[in-house]
PDB file of C-alpha atoms in Angstrom:
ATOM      1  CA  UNK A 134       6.026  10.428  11.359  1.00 52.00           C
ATOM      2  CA  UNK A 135       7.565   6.835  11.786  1.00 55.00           C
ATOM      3  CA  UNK A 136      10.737   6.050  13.164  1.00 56.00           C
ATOM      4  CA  UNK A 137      12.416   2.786  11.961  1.00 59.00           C
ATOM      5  CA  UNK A 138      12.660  -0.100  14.796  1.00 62.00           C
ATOM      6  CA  UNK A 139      14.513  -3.242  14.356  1.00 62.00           C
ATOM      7  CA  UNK A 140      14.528  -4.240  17.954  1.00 65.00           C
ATOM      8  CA  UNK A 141      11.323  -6.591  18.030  1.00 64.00           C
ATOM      9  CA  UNK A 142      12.491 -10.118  18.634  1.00 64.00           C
ATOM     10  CA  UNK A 143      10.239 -11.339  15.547  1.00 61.00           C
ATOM     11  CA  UNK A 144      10.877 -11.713  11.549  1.00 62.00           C
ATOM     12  CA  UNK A 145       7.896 -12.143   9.210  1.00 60.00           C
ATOM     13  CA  UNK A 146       8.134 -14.062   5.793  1.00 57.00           C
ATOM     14  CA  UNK A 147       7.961 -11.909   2.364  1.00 56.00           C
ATOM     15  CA  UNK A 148       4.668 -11.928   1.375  1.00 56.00           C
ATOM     16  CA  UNK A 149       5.457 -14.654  -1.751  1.00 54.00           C
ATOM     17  CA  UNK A 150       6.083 -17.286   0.613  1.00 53.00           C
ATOM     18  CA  UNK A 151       2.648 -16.923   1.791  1.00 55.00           C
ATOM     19  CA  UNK A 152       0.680 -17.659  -1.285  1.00 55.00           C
ATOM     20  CA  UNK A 153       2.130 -20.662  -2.717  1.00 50.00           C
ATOM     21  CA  UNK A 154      -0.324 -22.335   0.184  1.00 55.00           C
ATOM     22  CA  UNK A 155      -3.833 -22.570   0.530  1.00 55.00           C
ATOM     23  CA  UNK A 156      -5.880 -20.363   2.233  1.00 55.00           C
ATOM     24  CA  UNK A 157      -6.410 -21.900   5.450  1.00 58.00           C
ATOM     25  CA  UNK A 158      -2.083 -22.070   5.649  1.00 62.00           C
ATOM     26  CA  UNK A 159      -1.924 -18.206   4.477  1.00 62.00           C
ATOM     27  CA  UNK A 160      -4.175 -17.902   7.463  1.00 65.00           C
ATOM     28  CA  UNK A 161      -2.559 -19.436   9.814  1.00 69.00           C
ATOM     29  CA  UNK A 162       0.512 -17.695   9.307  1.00 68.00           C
ATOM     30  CA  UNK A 163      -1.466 -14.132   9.422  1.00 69.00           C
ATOM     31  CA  UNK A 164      -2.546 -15.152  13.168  1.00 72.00           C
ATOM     32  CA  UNK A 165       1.009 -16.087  14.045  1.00 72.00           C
ATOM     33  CA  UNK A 166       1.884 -12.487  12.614  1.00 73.00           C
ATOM     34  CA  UNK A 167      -1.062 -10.779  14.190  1.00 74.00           C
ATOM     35  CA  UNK A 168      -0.860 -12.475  17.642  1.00 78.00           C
ATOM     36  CA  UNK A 169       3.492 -11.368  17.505  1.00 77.00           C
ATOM     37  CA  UNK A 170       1.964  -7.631  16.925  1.00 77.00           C
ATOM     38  CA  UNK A 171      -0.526  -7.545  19.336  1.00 79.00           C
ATOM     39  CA  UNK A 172       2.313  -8.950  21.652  1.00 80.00           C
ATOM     40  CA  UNK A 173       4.234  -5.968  21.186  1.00 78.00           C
ATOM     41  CA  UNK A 174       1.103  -3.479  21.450  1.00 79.00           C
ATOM     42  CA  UNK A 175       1.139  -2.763  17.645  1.00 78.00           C
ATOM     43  CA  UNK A 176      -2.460  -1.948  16.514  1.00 76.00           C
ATOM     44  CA  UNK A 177      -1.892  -0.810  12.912  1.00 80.00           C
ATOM     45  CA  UNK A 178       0.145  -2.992  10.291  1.00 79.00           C
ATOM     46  CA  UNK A 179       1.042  -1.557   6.847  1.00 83.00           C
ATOM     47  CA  UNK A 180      -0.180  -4.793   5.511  1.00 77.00           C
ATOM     48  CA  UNK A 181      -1.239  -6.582   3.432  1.00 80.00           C
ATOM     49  CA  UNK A 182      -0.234  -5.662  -0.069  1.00 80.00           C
ATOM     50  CA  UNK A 183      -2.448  -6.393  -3.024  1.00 84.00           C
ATOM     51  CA  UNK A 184      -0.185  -5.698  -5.809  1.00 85.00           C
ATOM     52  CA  UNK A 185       0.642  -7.792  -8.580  1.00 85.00           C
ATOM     53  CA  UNK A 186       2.945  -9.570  -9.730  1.00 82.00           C
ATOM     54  CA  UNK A 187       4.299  -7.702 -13.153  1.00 78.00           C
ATOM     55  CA  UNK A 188       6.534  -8.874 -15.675  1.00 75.00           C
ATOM     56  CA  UNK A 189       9.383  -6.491 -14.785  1.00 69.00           C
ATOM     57  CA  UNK A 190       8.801  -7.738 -10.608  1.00 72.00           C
ATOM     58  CA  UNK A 191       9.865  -4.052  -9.766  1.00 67.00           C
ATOM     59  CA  UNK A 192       8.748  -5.014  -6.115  1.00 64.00           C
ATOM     60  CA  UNK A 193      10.444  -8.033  -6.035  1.00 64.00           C
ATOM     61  CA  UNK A 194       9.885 -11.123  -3.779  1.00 70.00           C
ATOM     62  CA  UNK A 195       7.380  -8.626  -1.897  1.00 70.00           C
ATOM     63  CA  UNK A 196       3.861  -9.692  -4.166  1.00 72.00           C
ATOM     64  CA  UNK A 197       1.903 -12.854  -4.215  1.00 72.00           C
ATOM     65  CA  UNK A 198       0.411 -13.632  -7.471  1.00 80.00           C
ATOM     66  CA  UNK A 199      -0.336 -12.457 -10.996  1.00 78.00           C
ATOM     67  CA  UNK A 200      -3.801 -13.552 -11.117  1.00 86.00           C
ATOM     68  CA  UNK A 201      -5.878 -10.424  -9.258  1.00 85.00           C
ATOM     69  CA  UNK A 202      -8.740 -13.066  -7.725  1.00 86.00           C
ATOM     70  CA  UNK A 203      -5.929 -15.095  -6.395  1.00 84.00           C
ATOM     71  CA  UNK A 204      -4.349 -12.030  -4.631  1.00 83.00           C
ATOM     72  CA  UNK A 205      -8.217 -10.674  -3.533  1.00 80.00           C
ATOM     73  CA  UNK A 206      -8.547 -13.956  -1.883  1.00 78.00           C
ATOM     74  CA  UNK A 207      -5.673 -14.087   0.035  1.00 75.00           C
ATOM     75  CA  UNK A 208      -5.549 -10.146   0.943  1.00 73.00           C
ATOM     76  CA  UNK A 209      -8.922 -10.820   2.189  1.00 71.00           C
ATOM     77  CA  UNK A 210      -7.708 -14.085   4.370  1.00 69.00           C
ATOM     78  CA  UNK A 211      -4.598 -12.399   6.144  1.00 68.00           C
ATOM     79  CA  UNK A 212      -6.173  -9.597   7.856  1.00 60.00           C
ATOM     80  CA  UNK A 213      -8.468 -11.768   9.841  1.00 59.00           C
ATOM     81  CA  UNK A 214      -5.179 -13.391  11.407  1.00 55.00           C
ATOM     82  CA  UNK A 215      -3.219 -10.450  11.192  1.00 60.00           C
ATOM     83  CA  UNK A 216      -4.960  -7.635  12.370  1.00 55.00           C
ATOM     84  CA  UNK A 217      -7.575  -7.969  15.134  1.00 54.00           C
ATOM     85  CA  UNK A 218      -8.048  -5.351  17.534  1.00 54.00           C
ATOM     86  CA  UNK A 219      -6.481  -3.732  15.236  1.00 60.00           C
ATOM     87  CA  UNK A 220      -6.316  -2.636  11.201  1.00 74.00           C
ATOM     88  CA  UNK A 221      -4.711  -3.675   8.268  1.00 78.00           C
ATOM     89  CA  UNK A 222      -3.661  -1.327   5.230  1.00 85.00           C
ATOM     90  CA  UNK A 223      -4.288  -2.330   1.893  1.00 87.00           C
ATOM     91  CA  UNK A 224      -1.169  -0.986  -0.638  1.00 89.00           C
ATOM     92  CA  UNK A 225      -0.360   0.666  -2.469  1.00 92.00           C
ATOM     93  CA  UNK A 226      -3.399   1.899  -3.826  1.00 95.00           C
ATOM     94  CA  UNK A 227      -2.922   1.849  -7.438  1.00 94.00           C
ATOM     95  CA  UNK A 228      -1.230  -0.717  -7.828  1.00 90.00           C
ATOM     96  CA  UNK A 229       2.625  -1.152  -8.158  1.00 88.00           C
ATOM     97  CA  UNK A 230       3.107  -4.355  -9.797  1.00 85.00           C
ATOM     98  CA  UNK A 231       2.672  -3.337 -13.603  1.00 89.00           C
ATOM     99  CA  UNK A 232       4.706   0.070 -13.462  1.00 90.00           C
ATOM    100  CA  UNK A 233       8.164   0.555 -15.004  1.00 94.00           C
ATOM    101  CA  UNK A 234      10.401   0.985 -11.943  1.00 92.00           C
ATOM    102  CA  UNK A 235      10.242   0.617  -8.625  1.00 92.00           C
ATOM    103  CA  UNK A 236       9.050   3.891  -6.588  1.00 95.00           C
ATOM    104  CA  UNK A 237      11.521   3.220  -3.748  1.00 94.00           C
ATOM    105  CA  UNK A 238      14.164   4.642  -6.045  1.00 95.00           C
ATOM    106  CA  UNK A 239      12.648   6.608  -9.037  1.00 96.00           C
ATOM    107  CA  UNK A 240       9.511   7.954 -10.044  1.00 97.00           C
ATOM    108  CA  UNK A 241       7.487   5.269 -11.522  1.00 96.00           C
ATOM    109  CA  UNK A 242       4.788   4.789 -13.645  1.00 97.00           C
ATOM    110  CA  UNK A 243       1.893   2.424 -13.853  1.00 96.00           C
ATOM    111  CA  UNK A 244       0.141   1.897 -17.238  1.00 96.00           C
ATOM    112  CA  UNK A 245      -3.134   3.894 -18.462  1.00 98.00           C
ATOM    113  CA  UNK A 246      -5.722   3.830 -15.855  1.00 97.00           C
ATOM    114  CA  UNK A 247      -7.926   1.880 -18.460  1.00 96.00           C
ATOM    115  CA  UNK A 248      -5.453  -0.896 -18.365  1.00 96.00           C
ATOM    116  CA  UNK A 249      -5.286  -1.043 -14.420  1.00 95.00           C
ATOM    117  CA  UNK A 250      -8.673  -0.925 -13.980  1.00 95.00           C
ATOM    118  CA  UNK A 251      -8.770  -4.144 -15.530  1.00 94.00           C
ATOM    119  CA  UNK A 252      -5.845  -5.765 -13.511  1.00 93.00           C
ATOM    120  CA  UNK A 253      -3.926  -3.996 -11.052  1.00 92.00           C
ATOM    121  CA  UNK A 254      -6.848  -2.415  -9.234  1.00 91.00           C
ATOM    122  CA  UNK A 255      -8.622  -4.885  -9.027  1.00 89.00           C
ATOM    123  CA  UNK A 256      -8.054  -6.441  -5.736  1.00 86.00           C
ATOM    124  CA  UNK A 257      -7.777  -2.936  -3.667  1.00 81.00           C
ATOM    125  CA  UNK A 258     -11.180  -1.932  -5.357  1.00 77.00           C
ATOM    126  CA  UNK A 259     -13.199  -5.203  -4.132  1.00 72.00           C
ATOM    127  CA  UNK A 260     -11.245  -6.278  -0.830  1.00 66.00           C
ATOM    128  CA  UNK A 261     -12.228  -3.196   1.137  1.00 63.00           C
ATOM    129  CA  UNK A 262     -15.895  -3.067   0.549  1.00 59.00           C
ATOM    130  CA  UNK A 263     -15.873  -7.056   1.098  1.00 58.00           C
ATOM    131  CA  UNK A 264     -13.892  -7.310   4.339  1.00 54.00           C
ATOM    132  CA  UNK A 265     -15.861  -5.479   6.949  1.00 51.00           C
ATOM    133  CA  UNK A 266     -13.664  -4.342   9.262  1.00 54.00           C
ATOM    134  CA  UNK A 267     -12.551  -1.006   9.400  1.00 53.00           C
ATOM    135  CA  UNK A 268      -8.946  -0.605   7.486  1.00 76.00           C
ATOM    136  CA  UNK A 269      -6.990   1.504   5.796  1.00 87.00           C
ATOM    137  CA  UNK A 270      -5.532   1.956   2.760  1.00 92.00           C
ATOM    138  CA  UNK A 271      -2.017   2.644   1.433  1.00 95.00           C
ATOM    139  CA  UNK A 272      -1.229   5.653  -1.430  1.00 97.00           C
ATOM    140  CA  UNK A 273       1.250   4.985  -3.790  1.00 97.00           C
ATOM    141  CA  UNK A 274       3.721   7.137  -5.333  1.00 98.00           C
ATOM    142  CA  UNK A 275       2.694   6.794  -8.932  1.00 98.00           C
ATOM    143  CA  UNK A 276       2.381   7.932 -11.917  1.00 98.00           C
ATOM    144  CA  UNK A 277      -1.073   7.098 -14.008  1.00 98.00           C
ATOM    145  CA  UNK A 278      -1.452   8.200 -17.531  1.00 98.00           C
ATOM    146  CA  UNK A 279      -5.277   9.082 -17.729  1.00 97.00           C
ATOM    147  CA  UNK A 280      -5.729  10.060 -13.631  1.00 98.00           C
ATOM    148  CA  UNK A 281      -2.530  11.724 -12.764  1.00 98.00           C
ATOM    149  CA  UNK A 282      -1.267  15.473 -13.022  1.00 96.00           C
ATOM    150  CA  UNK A 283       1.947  15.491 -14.739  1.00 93.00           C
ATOM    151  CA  UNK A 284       4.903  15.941 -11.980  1.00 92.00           C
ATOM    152  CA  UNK A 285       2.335  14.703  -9.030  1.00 97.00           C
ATOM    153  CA  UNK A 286       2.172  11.044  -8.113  1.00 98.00           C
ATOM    154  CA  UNK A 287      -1.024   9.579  -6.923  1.00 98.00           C
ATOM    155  CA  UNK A 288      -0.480  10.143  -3.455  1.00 99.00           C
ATOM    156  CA  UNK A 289      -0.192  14.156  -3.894  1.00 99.00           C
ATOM    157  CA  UNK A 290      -2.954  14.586  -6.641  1.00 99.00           C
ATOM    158  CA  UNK A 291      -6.452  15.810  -5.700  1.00 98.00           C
ATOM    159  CA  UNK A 292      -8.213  14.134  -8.884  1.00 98.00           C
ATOM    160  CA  UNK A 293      -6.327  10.784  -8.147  1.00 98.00           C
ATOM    161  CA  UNK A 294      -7.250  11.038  -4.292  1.00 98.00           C
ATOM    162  CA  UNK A 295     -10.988  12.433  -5.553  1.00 98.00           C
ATOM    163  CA  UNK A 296     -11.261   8.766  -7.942  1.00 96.00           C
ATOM    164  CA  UNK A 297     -10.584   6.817  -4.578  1.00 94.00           C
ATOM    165  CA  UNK A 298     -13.496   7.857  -2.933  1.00 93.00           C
ATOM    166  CA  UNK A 299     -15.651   8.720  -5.482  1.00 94.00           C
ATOM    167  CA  UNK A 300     -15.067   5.986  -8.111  1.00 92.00           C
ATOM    168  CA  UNK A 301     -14.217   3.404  -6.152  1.00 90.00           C
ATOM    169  CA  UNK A 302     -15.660   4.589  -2.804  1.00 87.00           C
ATOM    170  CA  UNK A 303     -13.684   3.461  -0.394  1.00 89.00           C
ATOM    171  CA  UNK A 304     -14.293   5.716   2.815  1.00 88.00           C
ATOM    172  CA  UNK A 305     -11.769   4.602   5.030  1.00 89.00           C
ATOM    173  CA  UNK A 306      -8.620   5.968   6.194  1.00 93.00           C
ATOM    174  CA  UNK A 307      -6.139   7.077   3.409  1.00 96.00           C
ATOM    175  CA  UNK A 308      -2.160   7.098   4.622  1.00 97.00           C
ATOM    176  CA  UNK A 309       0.484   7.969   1.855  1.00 98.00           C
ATOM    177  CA  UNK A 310       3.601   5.800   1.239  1.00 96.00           C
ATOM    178  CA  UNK A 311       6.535   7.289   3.016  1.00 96.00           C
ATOM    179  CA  UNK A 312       7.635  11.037   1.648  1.00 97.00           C
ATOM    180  CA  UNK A 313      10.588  11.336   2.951  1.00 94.00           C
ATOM    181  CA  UNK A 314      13.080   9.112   1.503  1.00 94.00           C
ATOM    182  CA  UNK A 315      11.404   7.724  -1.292  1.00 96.00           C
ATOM    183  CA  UNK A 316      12.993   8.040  -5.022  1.00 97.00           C
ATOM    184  CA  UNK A 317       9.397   9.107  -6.546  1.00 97.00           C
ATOM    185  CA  UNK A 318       9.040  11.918  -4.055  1.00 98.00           C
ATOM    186  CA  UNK A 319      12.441  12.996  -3.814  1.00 97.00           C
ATOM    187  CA  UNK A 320      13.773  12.862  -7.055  1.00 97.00           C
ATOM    188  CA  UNK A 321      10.855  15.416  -8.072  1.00 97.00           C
ATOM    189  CA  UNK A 322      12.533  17.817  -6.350  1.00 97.00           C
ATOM    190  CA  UNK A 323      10.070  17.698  -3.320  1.00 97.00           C
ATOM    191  CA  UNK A 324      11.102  18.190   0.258  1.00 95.00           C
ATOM    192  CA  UNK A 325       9.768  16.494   3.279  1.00 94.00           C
ATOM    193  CA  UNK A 326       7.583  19.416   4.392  1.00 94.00           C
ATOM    194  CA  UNK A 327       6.028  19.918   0.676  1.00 97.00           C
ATOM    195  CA  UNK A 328       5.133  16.666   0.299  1.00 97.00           C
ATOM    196  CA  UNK A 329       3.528  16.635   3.704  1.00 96.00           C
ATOM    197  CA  UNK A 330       1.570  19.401   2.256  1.00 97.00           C
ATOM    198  CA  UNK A 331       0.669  18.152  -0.804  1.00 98.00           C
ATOM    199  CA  UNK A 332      -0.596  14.546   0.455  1.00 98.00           C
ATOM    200  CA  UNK A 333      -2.909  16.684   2.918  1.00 98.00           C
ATOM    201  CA  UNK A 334      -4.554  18.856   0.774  1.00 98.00           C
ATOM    202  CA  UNK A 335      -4.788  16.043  -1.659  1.00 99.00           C
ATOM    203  CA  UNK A 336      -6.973  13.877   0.455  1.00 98.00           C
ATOM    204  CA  UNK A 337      -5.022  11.746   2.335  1.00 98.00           C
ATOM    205  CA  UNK A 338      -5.869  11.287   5.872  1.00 97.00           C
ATOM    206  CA  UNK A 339      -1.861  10.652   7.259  1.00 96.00           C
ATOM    207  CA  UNK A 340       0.870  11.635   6.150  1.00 96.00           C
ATOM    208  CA  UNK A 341       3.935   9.195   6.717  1.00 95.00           C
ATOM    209  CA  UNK A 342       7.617  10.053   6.543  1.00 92.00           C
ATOM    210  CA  UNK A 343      10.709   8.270   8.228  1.00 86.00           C
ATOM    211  CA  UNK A 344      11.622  10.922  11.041  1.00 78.00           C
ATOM    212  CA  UNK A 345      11.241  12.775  13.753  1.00 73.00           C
ATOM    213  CA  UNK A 346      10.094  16.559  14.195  1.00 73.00           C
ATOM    214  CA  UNK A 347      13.197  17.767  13.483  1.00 73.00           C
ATOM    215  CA  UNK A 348      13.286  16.759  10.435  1.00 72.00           C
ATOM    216  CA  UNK A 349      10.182  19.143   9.091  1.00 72.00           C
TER     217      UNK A 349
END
């Protein structure tokens, strides 16, 4: 579970004012950002994201680049600065920049799986294996024509879970977008505790909703 906290005197930049730089700047500001978290005892960001930039920008100001080599190279920069001792994620695991809507709101979907194998997963299928460091990496609630069961987004479908590690082997630590709040989870119809569920039997390794236990 996660509980929301705005009380940390710091405030990071959105990730697109980042990558307008060059490397050595994007890194720079990652150890700023890391040395602020381990300041505050944090030893796990949910960053850094590695998804596109799409024509419709349903994540908005929140993605670097269209080009997936330019957004490889500077996912692969940040986490240096950002999270020794501790771990970055890598999200969300599809990729969200292509798909029609934005999941905070709706249920979204990405193109064919063809079509973001070629693109959109491209950077979260060669950053892990290059950066070596354990991490972990983010599930996203999507839809994937060619991978996904109809009415279950990535994060809560066993095949979709079963082509991260098998396909694209990654063997860290899986932890699903938040299920709690979310327009693709909750607009299914799919309570907090279900999706819980779901996400766990699917594969992931945590489960993360916006909460406490008395909200199960």
């Amino acid at each position: 579970m996660s509980i929301r906290c705005r009380r940390l005197p710091i405030r990071f930049p959105r990730h697109e004012r980042w990558a307008p730089g060059t490397l050595t700047e994007s890194g720079e500001a990652a150890e700023g950002h890391g040395a602020q978290l381990r300041a505050h005892a944090v030893n796990v960001n949910f960053a850094p994201m590695l998804d596109l930039t799409g024509p419709r920008e349903p994540l908005g100001d929140r993605t670097w680049s269209s080009d997936p080599a330019t957004v490889t190279a500077t996912a692969e920069r940040l986490p240096r600065g950002c999270a020794p001792p501790g771990y970055p994620t890598f999200k969300h695991f599809p990729g969200h920049g292509h798909s029609d809507v934005d999941a905070d709101y709706e249920p979204a979907t990405t193109p064919d799986l063809a079509t973001i194998e070629a693109a959109d997963l491209l950077p979260s299928a060669t950053s892990p294996s290059r950066w070596r460091v354990a991490q972990l990496i983010m599930t996203g609630h999507l839809d994937v024509p060619g991978l996904t069961t109809e009415g279950r987004p990535f994060s809560l479908d066993p095949g979709a879970m079963a082509y991260l590690r098998n396909n694209v082997g990654f063997d860290g630590v899986a932890v699903t977008d938040e299920l709690a709040e979310m327009g693709s989870i909750t607009q299914r119809g799919i309570g907090v505790d279900e999706a819980i569920e779901l996400s766990l039997v699917a594969g992931n390794d945590m489960a993360l909703f916006f909460g406490g236990p008395g909200d199960l």
